[in-house]
Amino acid sequence: MAEPARTATASSKAPQRHEVRRADLPLSCPLPSMAVWDEHPRVYLSIVEDGGESQCPYCGAIYVLID
């Protein structure tokens, strides 16, 4: 008997990349302005301490500080 086909569990969707400014700090994901503001618990990201780029541990969104 043949084994059932396996499906991928990881999403093939690339993480979203968002540019933010110092005026947007403190940075949280999701941002209050996002349509998916309730997609996962709000998490604060230390983008300045991370060298200007942070990634959300929940959804994988990438935030880049541009100023």
PDB file of N, CA, C and O in Angstrom:
ATOM      1  N   MET A   1       0.854  -1.173   0.000  1.00  0.00           N
ATOM      2  CA  MET A   1       0.000   0.000   0.000  1.00  0.00           C
ATOM      3  C   MET A   1       0.901   1.238   0.000  1.00  0.00           C
ATOM      4  O   MET A   1       1.854   1.320   0.766  1.00  0.00           O
ATOM      5  N   ALA A   2       0.550   2.186  -0.816  1.00  0.00           N
ATOM      6  CA  ALA A   2       1.356   3.407  -0.962  1.00  0.00           C
ATOM      7  C   ALA A   2       1.150   4.323   0.235  1.00  0.00           C
ATOM      8  O   ALA A   2       0.066   4.390   0.811  1.00  0.00           O
ATOM      9  N   GLU A   3       2.225   5.009   0.588  1.00  0.00           N
ATOM     10  CA  GLU A   3       2.171   5.966   1.690  1.00  0.00           C
ATOM     11  C   GLU A   3       1.461   7.237   1.228  1.00  0.00           C
ATOM     12  O   GLU A   3       1.630   7.660   0.087  1.00  0.00           O
ATOM     13  N   PRO A   4       0.624   7.860   2.079  1.00  0.00           N
ATOM     14  CA  PRO A   4      -0.067   9.075   1.655  1.00  0.00           C
ATOM     15  C   PRO A   4       0.923  10.203   1.373  1.00  0.00           C
ATOM     16  O   PRO A   4       1.994  10.270   1.970  1.00  0.00           O
ATOM     17  N   ALA A   5       0.559  11.055   0.436  1.00  0.00           N
ATOM     18  CA  ALA A   5       1.417  12.186   0.081  1.00  0.00           C
ATOM     19  C   ALA A   5       1.535  13.130   1.267  1.00  0.00           C
ATOM     20  O   ALA A   5       0.563  13.352   1.995  1.00  0.00           O
ATOM     21  N   ARG A   6       2.720  13.664   1.458  1.00  0.00           N
ATOM     22  CA  ARG A   6       2.948  14.611   2.546  1.00  0.00           C
ATOM     23  C   ARG A   6       2.798  16.028   2.024  1.00  0.00           C
ATOM     24  O   ARG A   6       3.208  16.317   0.905  1.00  0.00           O
ATOM     25  N   THR A   7       2.252  16.868   2.859  1.00  0.00           N
ATOM     26  CA  THR A   7       2.117  18.269   2.480  1.00  0.00           C
ATOM     27  C   THR A   7       3.072  19.101   3.315  1.00  0.00           C
ATOM     28  O   THR A   7       3.376  18.765   4.456  1.00  0.00           O
ATOM     29  N   ALA A   8       3.538  20.172   2.746  1.00  0.00           N
ATOM     30  CA  ALA A   8       4.457  21.066   3.458  1.00  0.00           C
ATOM     31  C   ALA A   8       3.704  21.790   4.552  1.00  0.00           C
ATOM     32  O   ALA A   8       2.580  22.246   4.356  1.00  0.00           O
ATOM     33  N   THR A   9       4.324  21.895   5.712  1.00  0.00           N
ATOM     34  CA  THR A   9       3.687  22.611   6.812  1.00  0.00           C
ATOM     35  C   THR A   9       4.153  24.055   6.882  1.00  0.00           C
ATOM     36  O   THR A   9       3.494  24.894   7.454  1.00  0.00           O
ATOM     37  N   ALA A  10       5.297  24.358   6.306  1.00  0.00           N
ATOM     38  CA  ALA A  10       5.800  25.726   6.328  1.00  0.00           C
ATOM     39  C   ALA A  10       5.184  26.514   5.178  1.00  0.00           C
ATOM     40  O   ALA A  10       4.965  25.993   4.092  1.00  0.00           O
ATOM     41  N   SER A  11       4.914  27.763   5.437  1.00  0.00           N
ATOM     42  CA  SER A  11       4.351  28.624   4.413  1.00  0.00           C
ATOM     43  C   SER A  11       5.430  28.990   3.396  1.00  0.00           C
ATOM     44  O   SER A  11       6.570  29.233   3.733  1.00  0.00           O
ATOM     45  N   SER A  12       5.029  29.046   2.127  1.00  0.00           N
ATOM     46  CA  SER A  12       5.970  29.449   1.096  1.00  0.00           C
ATOM     47  C   SER A  12       5.964  30.969   0.932  1.00  0.00           C
ATOM     48  O   SER A  12       6.703  31.497   0.129  1.00  0.00           O
ATOM     49  N   LYS A  13       5.133  31.632   1.683  1.00  0.00           N
ATOM     50  CA  LYS A  13       5.034  33.084   1.604  1.00  0.00           C
ATOM     51  C   LYS A  13       6.269  33.721   2.251  1.00  0.00           C
ATOM     52  O   LYS A  13       6.636  33.391   3.371  1.00  0.00           O
ATOM     53  N   ALA A  14       6.903  34.619   1.534  1.00  0.00           N
ATOM     54  CA  ALA A  14       8.090  35.295   2.056  1.00  0.00           C
ATOM     55  C   ALA A  14       7.685  36.261   3.160  1.00  0.00           C
ATOM     56  O   ALA A  14       6.607  36.852   3.118  1.00  0.00           O
ATOM     57  N   PRO A  15       8.542  36.439   4.167  1.00  0.00           N
ATOM     58  CA  PRO A  15       8.226  37.385   5.241  1.00  0.00           C
ATOM     59  C   PRO A  15       8.067  38.804   4.691  1.00  0.00           C
ATOM     60  O   PRO A  15       8.756  39.194   3.758  1.00  0.00           O
ATOM     61  N   GLN A  16       7.150  39.537   5.262  1.00  0.00           N
ATOM     62  CA  GLN A  16       6.937  40.923   4.878  1.00  0.00           C
ATOM     63  C   GLN A  16       8.095  41.771   5.378  1.00  0.00           C
ATOM     64  O   GLN A  16       8.612  41.541   6.462  1.00  0.00           O
ATOM     65  N   ARG A  17       8.479  42.777   4.607  1.00  0.00           N
ATOM     66  CA  ARG A  17       9.545  43.698   4.988  1.00  0.00           C
ATOM     67  C   ARG A  17       8.917  45.072   5.171  1.00  0.00           C
ATOM     68  O   ARG A  17       8.217  45.556   4.283  1.00  0.00           O
ATOM     69  N   HIS A  18       9.164  45.677   6.323  1.00  0.00           N
ATOM     70  CA  HIS A  18       8.587  46.975   6.647  1.00  0.00           C
ATOM     71  C   HIS A  18       9.689  47.961   7.006  1.00  0.00           C
ATOM     72  O   HIS A  18      10.577  47.628   7.791  1.00  0.00           O
ATOM     73  N   GLU A  19       9.613  49.143   6.424  1.00  0.00           N
ATOM     74  CA  GLU A  19      10.553  50.201   6.778  1.00  0.00           C
ATOM     75  C   GLU A  19       9.911  51.055   7.861  1.00  0.00           C
ATOM     76  O   GLU A  19       8.743  51.429   7.748  1.00  0.00           O
ATOM     77  N   VAL A  20      10.671  51.335   8.914  1.00  0.00           N
ATOM     78  CA  VAL A  20      10.172  52.146  10.025  1.00  0.00           C
ATOM     79  C   VAL A  20      11.157  53.266  10.320  1.00  0.00           C
ATOM     80  O   VAL A  20      12.331  53.185   9.964  1.00  0.00           O
ATOM     81  N   ARG A  21      10.658  54.295  10.964  1.00  0.00           N
ATOM     82  CA  ARG A  21      11.476  55.457  11.340  1.00  0.00           C
ATOM     83  C   ARG A  21      11.563  55.535  12.857  1.00  0.00           C
ATOM     84  O   ARG A  21      10.776  54.919  13.572  1.00  0.00           O
ATOM     85  N   ARG A  22      12.517  56.307  13.330  1.00  0.00           N
ATOM     86  CA  ARG A  22      12.670  56.481  14.781  1.00  0.00           C
ATOM     87  C   ARG A  22      11.393  57.028  15.419  1.00  0.00           C
ATOM     88  O   ARG A  22      11.100  56.732  16.573  1.00  0.00           O
ATOM     89  N   ALA A  23      10.630  57.802  14.656  1.00  0.00           N
ATOM     90  CA  ALA A  23       9.361  58.340  15.169  1.00  0.00           C
ATOM     91  C   ALA A  23       8.353  57.222  15.455  1.00  0.00           C
ATOM     92  O   ALA A  23       7.402  57.430  16.217  1.00  0.00           O
ATOM     93  N   ASP A  24       8.547  56.039  14.868  1.00  0.00           N
ATOM     94  CA  ASP A  24       7.647  54.897  15.072  1.00  0.00           C
ATOM     95  C   ASP A  24       7.987  54.093  16.324  1.00  0.00           C
ATOM     96  O   ASP A  24       7.265  53.160  16.658  1.00  0.00           O
ATOM     97  N   LEU A  25       9.104  54.427  16.976  1.00  0.00           N
ATOM     98  CA  LEU A  25       9.550  53.676  18.155  1.00  0.00           C
ATOM     99  C   LEU A  25       8.754  54.063  19.382  1.00  0.00           C
ATOM    100  O   LEU A  25       8.296  55.193  19.475  1.00  0.00           O
ATOM    101  N   PRO A  26       8.514  53.189  20.330  1.00  0.00           N
ATOM    102  CA  PRO A  26       8.970  51.804  20.363  1.00  0.00           C
ATOM    103  C   PRO A  26       8.244  50.969  19.311  1.00  0.00           C
ATOM    104  O   PRO A  26       7.064  51.165  19.039  1.00  0.00           O
ATOM    105  N   LEU A  27       8.964  50.032  18.734  1.00  0.00           N
ATOM    106  CA  LEU A  27       8.459  49.212  17.638  1.00  0.00           C
ATOM    107  C   LEU A  27       7.800  47.959  18.182  1.00  0.00           C
ATOM    108  O   LEU A  27       8.371  47.238  18.990  1.00  0.00           O
ATOM    109  N   SER A  28       6.592  47.715  17.711  1.00  0.00           N
ATOM    110  CA  SER A  28       5.909  46.475  18.080  1.00  0.00           C
ATOM    111  C   SER A  28       5.368  45.820  16.822  1.00  0.00           C
ATOM    112  O   SER A  28       5.095  46.475  15.824  1.00  0.00           O
ATOM    113  N   CYS A  29       5.244  44.527  16.857  1.00  0.00           N
ATOM    114  CA  CYS A  29       4.656  43.770  15.761  1.00  0.00           C
ATOM    115  C   CYS A  29       3.477  42.993  16.303  1.00  0.00           C
ATOM    116  O   CYS A  29       3.586  42.375  17.371  1.00  0.00           O
ATOM    117  N   PRO A  30       2.359  43.048  15.620  1.00  0.00           N
ATOM    118  CA  PRO A  30       2.102  43.855  14.453  1.00  0.00           C
ATOM    119  C   PRO A  30       1.946  45.327  14.815  1.00  0.00           C
ATOM    120  O   PRO A  30       1.610  45.658  15.953  1.00  0.00           O
ATOM    121  N   LEU A  31       2.196  46.188  13.828  1.00  0.00           N
ATOM    122  CA  LEU A  31       2.011  47.628  14.034  1.00  0.00           C
ATOM    123  C   LEU A  31       0.529  47.917  14.210  1.00  0.00           C
ATOM    124  O   LEU A  31      -0.313  47.246  13.609  1.00  0.00           O
ATOM    125  N   PRO A  32       0.183  48.907  15.025  1.00  0.00           N
ATOM    126  CA  PRO A  32      -1.236  49.228  15.230  1.00  0.00           C
ATOM    127  C   PRO A  32      -1.967  49.566  13.928  1.00  0.00           C
ATOM    128  O   PRO A  32      -3.162  49.332  13.818  1.00  0.00           O
ATOM    129  N   SER A  33      -1.263  50.062  12.938  1.00  0.00           N
ATOM    130  CA  SER A  33      -1.897  50.437  11.675  1.00  0.00           C
ATOM    131  C   SER A  33      -2.131  49.254  10.731  1.00  0.00           C
ATOM    132  O   SER A  33      -2.783  49.411   9.701  1.00  0.00           O
ATOM    133  N   MET A  34      -1.623  48.090  11.070  1.00  0.00           N
ATOM    134  CA  MET A  34      -1.760  46.928  10.189  1.00  0.00           C
ATOM    135  C   MET A  34      -3.146  46.316  10.282  1.00  0.00           C
ATOM    136  O   MET A  34      -3.742  46.259  11.356  1.00  0.00           O
ATOM    137  N   ALA A  35      -3.618  45.823   9.151  1.00  0.00           N
ATOM    138  CA  ALA A  35      -4.925  45.168   9.106  1.00  0.00           C
ATOM    139  C   ALA A  35      -4.937  43.897   9.948  1.00  0.00           C
ATOM    140  O   ALA A  35      -5.980  43.475  10.418  1.00  0.00           O
ATOM    141  N   VAL A  36      -3.771  43.301  10.163  1.00  0.00           N
ATOM    142  CA  VAL A  36      -3.671  42.055  10.938  1.00  0.00           C
ATOM    143  C   VAL A  36      -3.200  42.346  12.362  1.00  0.00           C
ATOM    144  O   VAL A  36      -2.498  41.544  12.955  1.00  0.00           O
ATOM    145  N   TRP A  37      -3.616  43.466  12.899  1.00  0.00           N
ATOM    146  CA  TRP A  37      -3.152  43.878  14.229  1.00  0.00           C
ATOM    147  C   TRP A  37      -3.445  42.841  15.296  1.00  0.00           C
ATOM    148  O   TRP A  37      -2.803  42.804  16.330  1.00  0.00           O
ATOM    149  N   ASP A  38      -4.408  41.963  15.054  1.00  0.00           N
ATOM    150  CA  ASP A  38      -4.758  40.952  16.054  1.00  0.00           C
ATOM    151  C   ASP A  38      -4.319  39.545  15.650  1.00  0.00           C
ATOM    152  O   ASP A  38      -4.792  38.564  16.191  1.00  0.00           O
ATOM    153  N   GLU A  39      -3.373  39.445  14.723  1.00  0.00           N
ATOM    154  CA  GLU A  39      -2.941  38.148  14.220  1.00  0.00           C
ATOM    155  C   GLU A  39      -2.163  37.332  15.253  1.00  0.00           C
ATOM    156  O   GLU A  39      -2.274  36.119  15.310  1.00  0.00           O
ATOM    157  N   HIS A  40      -1.367  37.991  16.076  1.00  0.00           N
ATOM    158  CA  HIS A  40      -0.604  37.314  17.123  1.00  0.00           C
ATOM    159  C   HIS A  40      -0.391  38.294  18.266  1.00  0.00           C
ATOM    160  O   HIS A  40      -0.631  39.481  18.110  1.00  0.00           O
ATOM    161  N   PRO A  41       0.062  37.817  19.409  1.00  0.00           N
ATOM    162  CA  PRO A  41       0.303  38.734  20.531  1.00  0.00           C
ATOM    163  C   PRO A  41       1.295  39.824  20.143  1.00  0.00           C
ATOM    164  O   PRO A  41       2.224  39.575  19.365  1.00  0.00           O
ATOM    165  N   ARG A  42       1.087  41.006  20.659  1.00  0.00           N
ATOM    166  CA  ARG A  42       2.016  42.103  20.376  1.00  0.00           C
ATOM    167  C   ARG A  42       3.354  41.795  21.033  1.00  0.00           C
ATOM    168  O   ARG A  42       3.430  41.402  22.184  1.00  0.00           O
ATOM    169  N   VAL A  43       4.397  41.974  20.249  1.00  0.00           N
ATOM    170  CA  VAL A  43       5.753  41.773  20.742  1.00  0.00           C
ATOM    171  C   VAL A  43       6.551  43.025  20.397  1.00  0.00           C
ATOM    172  O   VAL A  43       6.423  43.574  19.306  1.00  0.00           O
ATOM    173  N   TYR A  44       7.319  43.508  21.352  1.00  0.00           N
ATOM    174  CA  TYR A  44       8.147  44.692  21.135  1.00  0.00           C
ATOM    175  C   TYR A  44       9.520  44.248  20.661  1.00  0.00           C
ATOM    176  O   TYR A  44      10.102  43.310  21.187  1.00  0.00           O
ATOM    177  N   LEU A  45      10.016  44.937  19.637  1.00  0.00           N
ATOM    178  CA  LEU A  45      11.289  44.585  19.021  1.00  0.00           C
ATOM    179  C   LEU A  45      12.320  45.669  19.313  1.00  0.00           C
ATOM    180  O   LEU A  45      12.028  46.857  19.200  1.00  0.00           O
ATOM    181  N   SER A  46      13.525  45.262  19.645  1.00  0.00           N
ATOM    182  CA  SER A  46      14.601  46.205  19.984  1.00  0.00           C
ATOM    183  C   SER A  46      15.439  46.497  18.739  1.00  0.00           C
ATOM    184  O   SER A  46      16.602  46.110  18.651  1.00  0.00           O
ATOM    185  N   ILE A  47      14.838  47.188  17.803  1.00  0.00           N
ATOM    186  CA  ILE A  47      15.459  47.415  16.501  1.00  0.00           C
ATOM    187  C   ILE A  47      16.745  48.222  16.581  1.00  0.00           C
ATOM    188  O   ILE A  47      17.702  47.943  15.870  1.00  0.00           O
ATOM    189  N   VAL A  48      16.819  49.214  17.469  1.00  0.00           N
ATOM    190  CA  VAL A  48      18.039  50.028  17.594  1.00  0.00           C
ATOM    191  C   VAL A  48      19.177  49.161  18.126  1.00  0.00           C
ATOM    192  O   VAL A  48      20.273  49.154  17.563  1.00  0.00           O
ATOM    193  N   GLU A  49      18.908  48.396  19.178  1.00  0.00           N
ATOM    194  CA  GLU A  49      19.924  47.526  19.759  1.00  0.00           C
ATOM    195  C   GLU A  49      20.311  46.390  18.821  1.00  0.00           C
ATOM    196  O   GLU A  49      21.400  45.833  18.922  1.00  0.00           O
ATOM    197  N   ASP A  50      19.418  46.032  17.902  1.00  0.00           N
ATOM    198  CA  ASP A  50      19.673  44.953  16.945  1.00  0.00           C
ATOM    199  C   ASP A  50      20.411  45.441  15.696  1.00  0.00           C
ATOM    200  O   ASP A  50      20.522  44.701  14.720  1.00  0.00           O
ATOM    201  N   GLY A  51      20.869  46.679  15.704  1.00  0.00           N
ATOM    202  CA  GLY A  51      21.637  47.190  14.573  1.00  0.00           C
ATOM    203  C   GLY A  51      20.801  47.734  13.429  1.00  0.00           C
ATOM    204  O   GLY A  51      21.277  47.838  12.310  1.00  0.00           O
ATOM    205  N   GLY A  52      19.532  48.062  13.695  1.00  0.00           N
ATOM    206  CA  GLY A  52      18.696  48.666  12.664  1.00  0.00           C
ATOM    207  C   GLY A  52      17.804  47.701  11.914  1.00  0.00           C
ATOM    208  O   GLY A  52      17.105  48.095  10.985  1.00  0.00           O
ATOM    209  N   GLU A  53      17.807  46.430  12.308  1.00  0.00           N
ATOM    210  CA  GLU A  53      16.938  45.445  11.666  1.00  0.00           C
ATOM    211  C   GLU A  53      16.502  44.413  12.695  1.00  0.00           C
ATOM    212  O   GLU A  53      17.325  43.902  13.452  1.00  0.00           O
ATOM    213  N   SER A  54      15.198  44.124  12.722  1.00  0.00           N
ATOM    214  CA  SER A  54      14.661  43.128  13.645  1.00  0.00           C
ATOM    215  C   SER A  54      13.658  42.258  12.922  1.00  0.00           C
ATOM    216  O   SER A  54      13.028  42.688  11.954  1.00  0.00           O
ATOM    217  N   GLN A  55      13.492  41.038  13.427  1.00  0.00           N
ATOM    218  CA  GLN A  55      12.521  40.111  12.850  1.00  0.00           C
ATOM    219  C   GLN A  55      11.571  39.642  13.940  1.00  0.00           C
ATOM    220  O   GLN A  55      11.988  39.283  15.042  1.00  0.00           O
ATOM    221  N   CYS A  56      10.279  39.641  13.618  1.00  0.00           N
ATOM    222  CA  CYS A  56       9.263  39.202  14.573  1.00  0.00           C
ATOM    223  C   CYS A  56       9.374  37.696  14.775  1.00  0.00           C
ATOM    224  O   CYS A  56       9.390  36.934  13.805  1.00  0.00           O
ATOM    225  N   PRO A  57       9.424  37.244  16.034  1.00  0.00           N
ATOM    226  CA  PRO A  57       9.527  35.805  16.289  1.00  0.00           C
ATOM    227  C   PRO A  57       8.226  35.052  16.000  1.00  0.00           C
ATOM    228  O   PRO A  57       8.242  33.840  15.878  1.00  0.00           O
ATOM    229  N   TYR A  58       7.105  35.763  15.889  1.00  0.00           N
ATOM    230  CA  TYR A  58       5.823  35.111  15.631  1.00  0.00           C
ATOM    231  C   TYR A  58       5.542  34.937  14.144  1.00  0.00           C
ATOM    232  O   TYR A  58       5.260  33.844  13.684  1.00  0.00           O
ATOM    233  N   CYS A  59       5.603  36.025  13.375  1.00  0.00           N
ATOM    234  CA  CYS A  59       5.198  35.965  11.967  1.00  0.00           C
ATOM    235  C   CYS A  59       6.358  36.083  10.993  1.00  0.00           C
ATOM    236  O   CYS A  59       6.183  35.894   9.797  1.00  0.00           O
ATOM    237  N   GLY A  60       7.555  36.411  11.483  1.00  0.00           N
ATOM    238  CA  GLY A  60       8.709  36.497  10.621  1.00  0.00           C
ATOM    239  C   GLY A  60       8.860  37.823   9.887  1.00  0.00           C
ATOM    240  O   GLY A  60       9.760  37.983   9.087  1.00  0.00           O
ATOM    241  N   ALA A  61       7.962  38.776  10.152  1.00  0.00           N
ATOM    242  CA  ALA A  61       8.067  40.089   9.507  1.00  0.00           C
ATOM    243  C   ALA A  61       9.408  40.723   9.835  1.00  0.00           C
ATOM    244  O   ALA A  61       9.906  40.596  10.947  1.00  0.00           O
ATOM    245  N   ILE A  62       9.988  41.376   8.845  1.00  0.00           N
ATOM    246  CA  ILE A  62      11.281  42.016   9.012  1.00  0.00           C
ATOM    247  C   ILE A  62      11.075  43.527   9.036  1.00  0.00           C
ATOM    248  O   ILE A  62      10.397  44.082   8.165  1.00  0.00           O
ATOM    249  N   TYR A  63      11.663  44.169  10.035  1.00  0.00           N
ATOM    250  CA  TYR A  63      11.559  45.614  10.184  1.00  0.00           C
ATOM    251  C   TYR A  63      12.952  46.209  10.027  1.00  0.00           C
ATOM    252  O   TYR A  63      13.910  45.728  10.627  1.00  0.00           O
ATOM    253  N   VAL A  64      13.035  47.269   9.208  1.00  0.00           N
ATOM    254  CA  VAL A  64      14.314  47.923   8.930  1.00  0.00           C
ATOM    255  C   VAL A  64      14.180  49.397   9.284  1.00  0.00           C
ATOM    256  O   VAL A  64      13.246  50.076   8.835  1.00  0.00           O
ATOM    257  N   LEU A  65      15.092  49.870  10.103  1.00  0.00           N
ATOM    258  CA  LEU A  65      15.119  51.272  10.504  1.00  0.00           C
ATOM    259  C   LEU A  65      15.778  52.080   9.387  1.00  0.00           C
ATOM    260  O   LEU A  65      16.893  51.771   8.984  1.00  0.00           O
ATOM    261  N   ILE A  66      15.060  53.094   8.876  1.00  0.00           N
ATOM    262  CA  ILE A  66      15.581  53.830   7.716  1.00  0.00           C
ATOM    263  C   ILE A  66      16.072  55.223   8.032  1.00  0.00           C
ATOM    264  O   ILE A  66      16.445  55.960   7.126  1.00  0.00           O
ATOM    265  N   ASP A  67      16.068  55.640   9.283  1.00  0.00           N
ATOM    266  CA  ASP A  67      16.645  56.959   9.618  1.00  0.00           C
ATOM    267  C   ASP A  67      17.416  56.918  10.911  1.00  0.00           C
ATOM    268  O   ASP A  67      17.491  55.974  11.587  1.00  0.00           O
TER     269      ASP A  67
END
